[in-house]
CSV table of C-alpha atoms in Angstrom, one decimal:
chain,number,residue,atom,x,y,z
V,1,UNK,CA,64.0,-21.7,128.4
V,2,UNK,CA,64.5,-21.2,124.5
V,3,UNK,CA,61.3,-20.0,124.2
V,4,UNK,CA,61.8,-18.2,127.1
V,5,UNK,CA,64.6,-16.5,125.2
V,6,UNK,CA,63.2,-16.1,121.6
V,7,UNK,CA,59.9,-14.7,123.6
V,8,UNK,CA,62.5,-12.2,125.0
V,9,UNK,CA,64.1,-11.1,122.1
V,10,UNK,CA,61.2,-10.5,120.2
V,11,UNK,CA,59.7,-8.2,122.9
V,12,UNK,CA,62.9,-6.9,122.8
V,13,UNK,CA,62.5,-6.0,118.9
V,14,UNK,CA,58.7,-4.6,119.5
V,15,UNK,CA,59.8,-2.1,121.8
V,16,UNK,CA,62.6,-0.8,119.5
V,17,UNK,CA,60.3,-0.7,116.6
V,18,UNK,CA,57.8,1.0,118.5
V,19,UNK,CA,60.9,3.9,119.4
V,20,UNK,CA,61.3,4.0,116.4
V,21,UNK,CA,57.5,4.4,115.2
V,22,UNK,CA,57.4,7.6,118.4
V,23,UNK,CA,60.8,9.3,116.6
V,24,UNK,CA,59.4,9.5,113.0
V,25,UNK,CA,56.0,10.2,114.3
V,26,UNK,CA,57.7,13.2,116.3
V,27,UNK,CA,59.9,14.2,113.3
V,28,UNK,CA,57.3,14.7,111.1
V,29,UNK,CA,55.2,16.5,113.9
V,30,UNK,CA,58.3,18.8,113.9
V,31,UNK,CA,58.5,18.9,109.9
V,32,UNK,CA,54.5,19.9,110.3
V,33,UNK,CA,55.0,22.4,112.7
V,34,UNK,CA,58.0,24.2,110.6
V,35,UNK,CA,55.7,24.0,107.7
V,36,UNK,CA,52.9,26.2,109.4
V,37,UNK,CA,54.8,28.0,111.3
V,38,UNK,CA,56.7,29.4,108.2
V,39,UNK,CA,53.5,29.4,106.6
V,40,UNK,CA,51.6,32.0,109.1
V,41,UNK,CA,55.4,33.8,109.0
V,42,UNK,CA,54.9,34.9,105.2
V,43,UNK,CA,50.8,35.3,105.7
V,44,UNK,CA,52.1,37.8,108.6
V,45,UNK,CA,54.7,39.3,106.5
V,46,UNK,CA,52.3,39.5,103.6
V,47,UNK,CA,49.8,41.5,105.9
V,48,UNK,CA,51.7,43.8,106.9
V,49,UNK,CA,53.2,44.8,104.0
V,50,UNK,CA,49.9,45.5,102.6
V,51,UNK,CA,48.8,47.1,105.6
V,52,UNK,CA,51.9,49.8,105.5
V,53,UNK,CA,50.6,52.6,103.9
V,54,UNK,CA,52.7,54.1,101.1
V,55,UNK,CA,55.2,57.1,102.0
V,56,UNK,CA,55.0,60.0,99.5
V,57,UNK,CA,57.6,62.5,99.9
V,58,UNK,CA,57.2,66.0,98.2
V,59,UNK,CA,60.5,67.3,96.4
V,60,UNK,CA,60.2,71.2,95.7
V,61,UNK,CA,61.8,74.6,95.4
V,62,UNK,CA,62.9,74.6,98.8
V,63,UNK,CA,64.7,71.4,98.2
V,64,UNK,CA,66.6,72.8,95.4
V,65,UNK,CA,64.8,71.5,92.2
V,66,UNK,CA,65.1,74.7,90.1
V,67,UNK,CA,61.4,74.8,89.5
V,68,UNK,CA,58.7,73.2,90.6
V,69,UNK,CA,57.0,71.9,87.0
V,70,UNK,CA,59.0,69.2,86.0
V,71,UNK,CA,58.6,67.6,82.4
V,72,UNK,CA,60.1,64.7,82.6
V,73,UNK,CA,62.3,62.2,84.8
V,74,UNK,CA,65.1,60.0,84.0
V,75,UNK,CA,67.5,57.5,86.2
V,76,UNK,CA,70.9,57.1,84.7
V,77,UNK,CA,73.2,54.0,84.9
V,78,UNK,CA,75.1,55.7,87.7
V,79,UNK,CA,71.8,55.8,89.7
V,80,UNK,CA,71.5,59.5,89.2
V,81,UNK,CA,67.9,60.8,88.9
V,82,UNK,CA,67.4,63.6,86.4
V,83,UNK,CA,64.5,66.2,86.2
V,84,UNK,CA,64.0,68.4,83.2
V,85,UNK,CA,61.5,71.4,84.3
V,86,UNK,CA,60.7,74.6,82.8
V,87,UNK,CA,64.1,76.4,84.1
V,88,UNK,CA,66.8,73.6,84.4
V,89,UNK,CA,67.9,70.3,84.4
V,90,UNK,CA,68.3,68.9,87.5
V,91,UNK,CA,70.2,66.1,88.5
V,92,UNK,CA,70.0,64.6,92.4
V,93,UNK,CA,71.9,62.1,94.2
V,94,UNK,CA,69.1,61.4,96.6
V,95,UNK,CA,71.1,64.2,99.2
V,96,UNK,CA,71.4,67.5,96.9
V,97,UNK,CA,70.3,68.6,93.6
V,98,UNK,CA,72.8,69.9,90.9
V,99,UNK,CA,71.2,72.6,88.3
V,100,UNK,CA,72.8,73.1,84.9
V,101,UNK,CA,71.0,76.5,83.2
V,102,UNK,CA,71.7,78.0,80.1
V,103,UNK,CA,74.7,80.6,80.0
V,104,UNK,CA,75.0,82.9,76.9
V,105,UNK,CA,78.9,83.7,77.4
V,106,UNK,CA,79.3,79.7,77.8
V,107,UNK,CA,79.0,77.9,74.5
V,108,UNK,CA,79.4,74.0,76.3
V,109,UNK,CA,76.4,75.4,78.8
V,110,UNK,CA,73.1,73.8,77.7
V,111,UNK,CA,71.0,75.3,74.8
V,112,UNK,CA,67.8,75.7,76.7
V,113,UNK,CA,66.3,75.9,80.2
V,114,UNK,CA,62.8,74.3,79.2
V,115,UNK,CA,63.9,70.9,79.2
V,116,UNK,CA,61.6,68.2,77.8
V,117,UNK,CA,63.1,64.8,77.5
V,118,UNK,CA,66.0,62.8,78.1
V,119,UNK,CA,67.9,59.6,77.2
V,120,UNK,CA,71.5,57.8,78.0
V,121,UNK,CA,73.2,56.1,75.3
V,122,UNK,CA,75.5,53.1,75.4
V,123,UNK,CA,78.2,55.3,75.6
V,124,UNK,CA,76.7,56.8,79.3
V,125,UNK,CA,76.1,60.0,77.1
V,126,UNK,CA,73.0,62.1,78.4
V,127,UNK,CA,70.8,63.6,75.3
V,128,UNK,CA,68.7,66.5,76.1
V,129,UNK,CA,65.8,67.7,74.1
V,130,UNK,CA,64.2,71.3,74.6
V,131,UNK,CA,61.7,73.4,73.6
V,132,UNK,CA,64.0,75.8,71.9
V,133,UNK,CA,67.5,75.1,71.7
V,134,UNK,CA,67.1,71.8,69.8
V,135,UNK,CA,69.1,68.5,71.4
V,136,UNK,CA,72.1,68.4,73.6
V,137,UNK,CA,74.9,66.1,75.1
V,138,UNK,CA,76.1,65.8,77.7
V,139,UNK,CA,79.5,64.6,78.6
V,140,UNK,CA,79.3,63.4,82.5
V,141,UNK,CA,82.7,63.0,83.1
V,142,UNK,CA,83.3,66.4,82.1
V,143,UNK,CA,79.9,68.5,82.5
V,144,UNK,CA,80.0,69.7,79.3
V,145,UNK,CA,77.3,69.7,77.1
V,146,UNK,CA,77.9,70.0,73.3
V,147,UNK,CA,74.6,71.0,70.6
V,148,UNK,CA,73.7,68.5,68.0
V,149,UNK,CA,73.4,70.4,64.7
V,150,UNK,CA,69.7,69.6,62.5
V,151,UNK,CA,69.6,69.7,58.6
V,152,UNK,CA,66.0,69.3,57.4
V,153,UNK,CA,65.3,67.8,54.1
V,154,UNK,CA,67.3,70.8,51.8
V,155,UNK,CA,70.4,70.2,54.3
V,156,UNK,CA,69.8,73.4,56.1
V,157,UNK,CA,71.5,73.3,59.6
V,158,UNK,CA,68.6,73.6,62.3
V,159,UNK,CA,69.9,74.5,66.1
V,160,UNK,CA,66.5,75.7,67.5
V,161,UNK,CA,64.6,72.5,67.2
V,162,UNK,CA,61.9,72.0,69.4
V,163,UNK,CA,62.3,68.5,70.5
V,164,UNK,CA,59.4,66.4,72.0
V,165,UNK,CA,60.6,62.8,72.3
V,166,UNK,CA,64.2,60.5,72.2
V,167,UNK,CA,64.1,56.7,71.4
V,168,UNK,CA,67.1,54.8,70.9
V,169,UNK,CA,67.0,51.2,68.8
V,170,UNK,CA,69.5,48.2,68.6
V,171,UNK,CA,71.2,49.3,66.0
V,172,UNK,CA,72.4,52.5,68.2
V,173,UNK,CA,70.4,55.0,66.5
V,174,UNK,CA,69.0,57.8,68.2
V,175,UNK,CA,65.3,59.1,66.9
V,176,UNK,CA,64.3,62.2,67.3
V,177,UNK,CA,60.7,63.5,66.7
V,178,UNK,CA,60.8,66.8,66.3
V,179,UNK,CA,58.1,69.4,65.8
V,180,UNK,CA,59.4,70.1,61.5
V,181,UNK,CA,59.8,65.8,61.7
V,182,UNK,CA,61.3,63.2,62.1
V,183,UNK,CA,65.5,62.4,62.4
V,184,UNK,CA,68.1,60.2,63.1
V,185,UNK,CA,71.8,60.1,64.7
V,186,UNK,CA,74.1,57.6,64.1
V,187,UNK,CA,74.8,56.7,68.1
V,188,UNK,CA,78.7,55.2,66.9
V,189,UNK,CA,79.8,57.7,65.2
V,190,UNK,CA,81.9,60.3,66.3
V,191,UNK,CA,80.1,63.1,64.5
V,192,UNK,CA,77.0,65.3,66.1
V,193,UNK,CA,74.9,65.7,63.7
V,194,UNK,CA,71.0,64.9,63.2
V,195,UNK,CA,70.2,63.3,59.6
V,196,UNK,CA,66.4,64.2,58.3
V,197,UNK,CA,64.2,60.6,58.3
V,198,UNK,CA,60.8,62.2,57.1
V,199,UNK,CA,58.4,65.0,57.3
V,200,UNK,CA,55.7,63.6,56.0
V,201,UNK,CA,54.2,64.2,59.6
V,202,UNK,CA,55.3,67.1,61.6
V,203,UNK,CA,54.7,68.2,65.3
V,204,UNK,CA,55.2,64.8,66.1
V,205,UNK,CA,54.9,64.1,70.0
V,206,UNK,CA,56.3,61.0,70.9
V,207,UNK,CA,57.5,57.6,70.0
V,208,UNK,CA,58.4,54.2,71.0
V,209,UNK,CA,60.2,51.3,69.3
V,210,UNK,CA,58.8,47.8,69.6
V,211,UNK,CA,60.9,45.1,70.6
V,212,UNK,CA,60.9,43.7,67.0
V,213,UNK,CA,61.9,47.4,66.1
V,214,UNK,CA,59.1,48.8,64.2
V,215,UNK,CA,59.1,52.9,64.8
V,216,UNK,CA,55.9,54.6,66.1
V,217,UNK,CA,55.2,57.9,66.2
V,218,UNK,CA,52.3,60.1,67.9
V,219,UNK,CA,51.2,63.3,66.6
V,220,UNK,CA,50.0,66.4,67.5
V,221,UNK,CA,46.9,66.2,65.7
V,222,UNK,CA,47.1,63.6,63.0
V,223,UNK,CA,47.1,60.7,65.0
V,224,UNK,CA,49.4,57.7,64.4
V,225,UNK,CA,51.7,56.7,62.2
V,226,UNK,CA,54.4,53.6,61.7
V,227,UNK,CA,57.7,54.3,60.6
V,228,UNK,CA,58.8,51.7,57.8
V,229,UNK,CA,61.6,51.9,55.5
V,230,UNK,CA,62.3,55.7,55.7
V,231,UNK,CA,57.9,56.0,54.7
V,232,UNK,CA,55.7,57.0,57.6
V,233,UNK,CA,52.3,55.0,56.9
V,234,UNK,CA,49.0,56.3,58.8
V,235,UNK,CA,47.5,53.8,61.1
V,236,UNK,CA,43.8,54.1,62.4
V,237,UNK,CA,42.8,54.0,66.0
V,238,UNK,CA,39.8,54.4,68.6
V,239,UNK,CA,36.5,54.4,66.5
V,240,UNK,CA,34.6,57.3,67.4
V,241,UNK,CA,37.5,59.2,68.9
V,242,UNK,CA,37.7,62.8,67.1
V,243,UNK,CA,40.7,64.6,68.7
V,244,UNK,CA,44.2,62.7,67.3
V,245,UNK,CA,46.3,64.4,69.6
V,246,UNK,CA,48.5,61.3,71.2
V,247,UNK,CA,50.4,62.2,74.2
V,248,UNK,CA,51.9,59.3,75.3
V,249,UNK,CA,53.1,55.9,73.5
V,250,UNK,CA,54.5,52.8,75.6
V,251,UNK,CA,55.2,49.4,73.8
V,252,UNK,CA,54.9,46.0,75.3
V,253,UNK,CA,56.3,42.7,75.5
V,254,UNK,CA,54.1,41.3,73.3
V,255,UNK,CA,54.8,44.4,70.4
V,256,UNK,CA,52.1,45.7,70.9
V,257,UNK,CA,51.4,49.9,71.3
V,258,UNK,CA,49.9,51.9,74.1
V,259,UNK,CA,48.3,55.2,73.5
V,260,UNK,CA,47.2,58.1,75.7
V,261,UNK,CA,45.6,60.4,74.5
V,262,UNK,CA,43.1,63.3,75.3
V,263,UNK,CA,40.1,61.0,74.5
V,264,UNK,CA,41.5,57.8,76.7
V,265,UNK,CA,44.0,55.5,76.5
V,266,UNK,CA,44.1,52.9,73.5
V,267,UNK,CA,45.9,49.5,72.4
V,268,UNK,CA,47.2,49.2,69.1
V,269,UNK,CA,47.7,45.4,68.2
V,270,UNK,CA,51.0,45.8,66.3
């Protein structure tokens, strides 16, 4: 009878163990399934996305933009999308555009219709730069703009500067490359006025500051040059390449320089 009983208890115990066995066996089934399931859920996902062809939407006249060549195009920290053309500066909400134009019997109007670049400052201050009516700013609270006064290297006030190109560094100082050179403004103080850095290259183009803060600039037909203690030093680029005319300049995480240019585009290992 005991061994009747012990017999019992451990057939008993084998058929519990093997429940148990089926369960985890069946919970890790499930656990596989999940797995692969989710699995074919982001292949699926991943598909499709990269089957969904790209949507392009053309923005013109009709739309409001003031004219249909735009220069350049900036977002602000208010989400606002900015477009300097030819006649204008635009600004759009993604519903309607707003146009500011140059008025001659209103002095806060903007200086110039040809726009050609723009920044925002810490202060949420727009700076405008065009072709003739040398740099702006632009109040946003008000709408105002107010005109940033130059004085080249004999302190001669400037106010037709053509300006090509706004950088701003961490010490808030605005650069401006100009077309007679190269200038500064003082970002924190409460004065609008454009201090003369260098001419020792003129018609610059563009430039871009590094993330360790070196100041490069892109000429119109010299080339490239690095800014370094208030001395503009040539640098050499592109064997082979004869026209110097630099168009573009981008810097990178890892300090280094993008060029384009007429002839290609170039890496400058800064």
């Amino acid at each position: 009878l005991k061994l009747a009983m012990v017999s019992g208890r451990k057939d008993r115990q084998s058929i519990i163990l093997v429940k148990e066995q089926i369960v985890e066996m069946r919970n890790i089934s499930i656990i596989k399934l999940s797995v692969i399931l989710i699995a074919l859920s982001i292949c699926t996902n991943l598909l499709y996305s990269q089957n969904q062809s790209i949507r392009l939407q053309s923005i013109t006249v009709n739309d409001g933009l003031s004219q249909s060549h735009v220069n350049t195009i900036y977002e602000d920290s208010r989400g606002y999308m900015w477009f300097g053309t030819t006649d204008g500066l635009n600004r759009f909400d993604g519903h309607e555009f707003v146009v500011y134009k140059y008025d001659p019997d209103d002095y806060n109007s903007i200086s110039d219709n040809f726009v050609r670049c723009i920044i925002e400052d810490q202060n949420k201050r727009l700076w405008i730069g065009t072709d003739a009516g040398g740099l702006n700013v632009l109040d946003m609270d008000t709408e105002k703009f107010r005109r940033v006064s130059f004085k080249n290297s004999t302190e001669k006030s400037i106010h037709n500067q053509q300006i090509w190109d706004l950088s701003i560094d961490s010490l808030s100082q605005l650069w401006v490359a100009t077309w007679d050179g190269l200038y500064r403004i003082a970002l924190d103080e409460s004065t609008y006025s454009a201090t003369f850095a260098s001419n020792q290259t003129k018609q610059i183009r563009c430039l871009t500051i590094t993330t360790n803060q070196q100041i490069w600039l892109g000429s119109e037909d010299d080339g490239l040059f690095k800014y370094i203690d208030s001395v503009i030093i040539h640098q050499p680029f592109g064997t082979g390449a004869t026209d110097r005319r630099i168009y573009r300049l981008l810097n990178d995480e890892s300090h280094g320089v993008w060029l384009g240019t007429r002839e290609g585009l170039f890496h400058y290992n800064a």
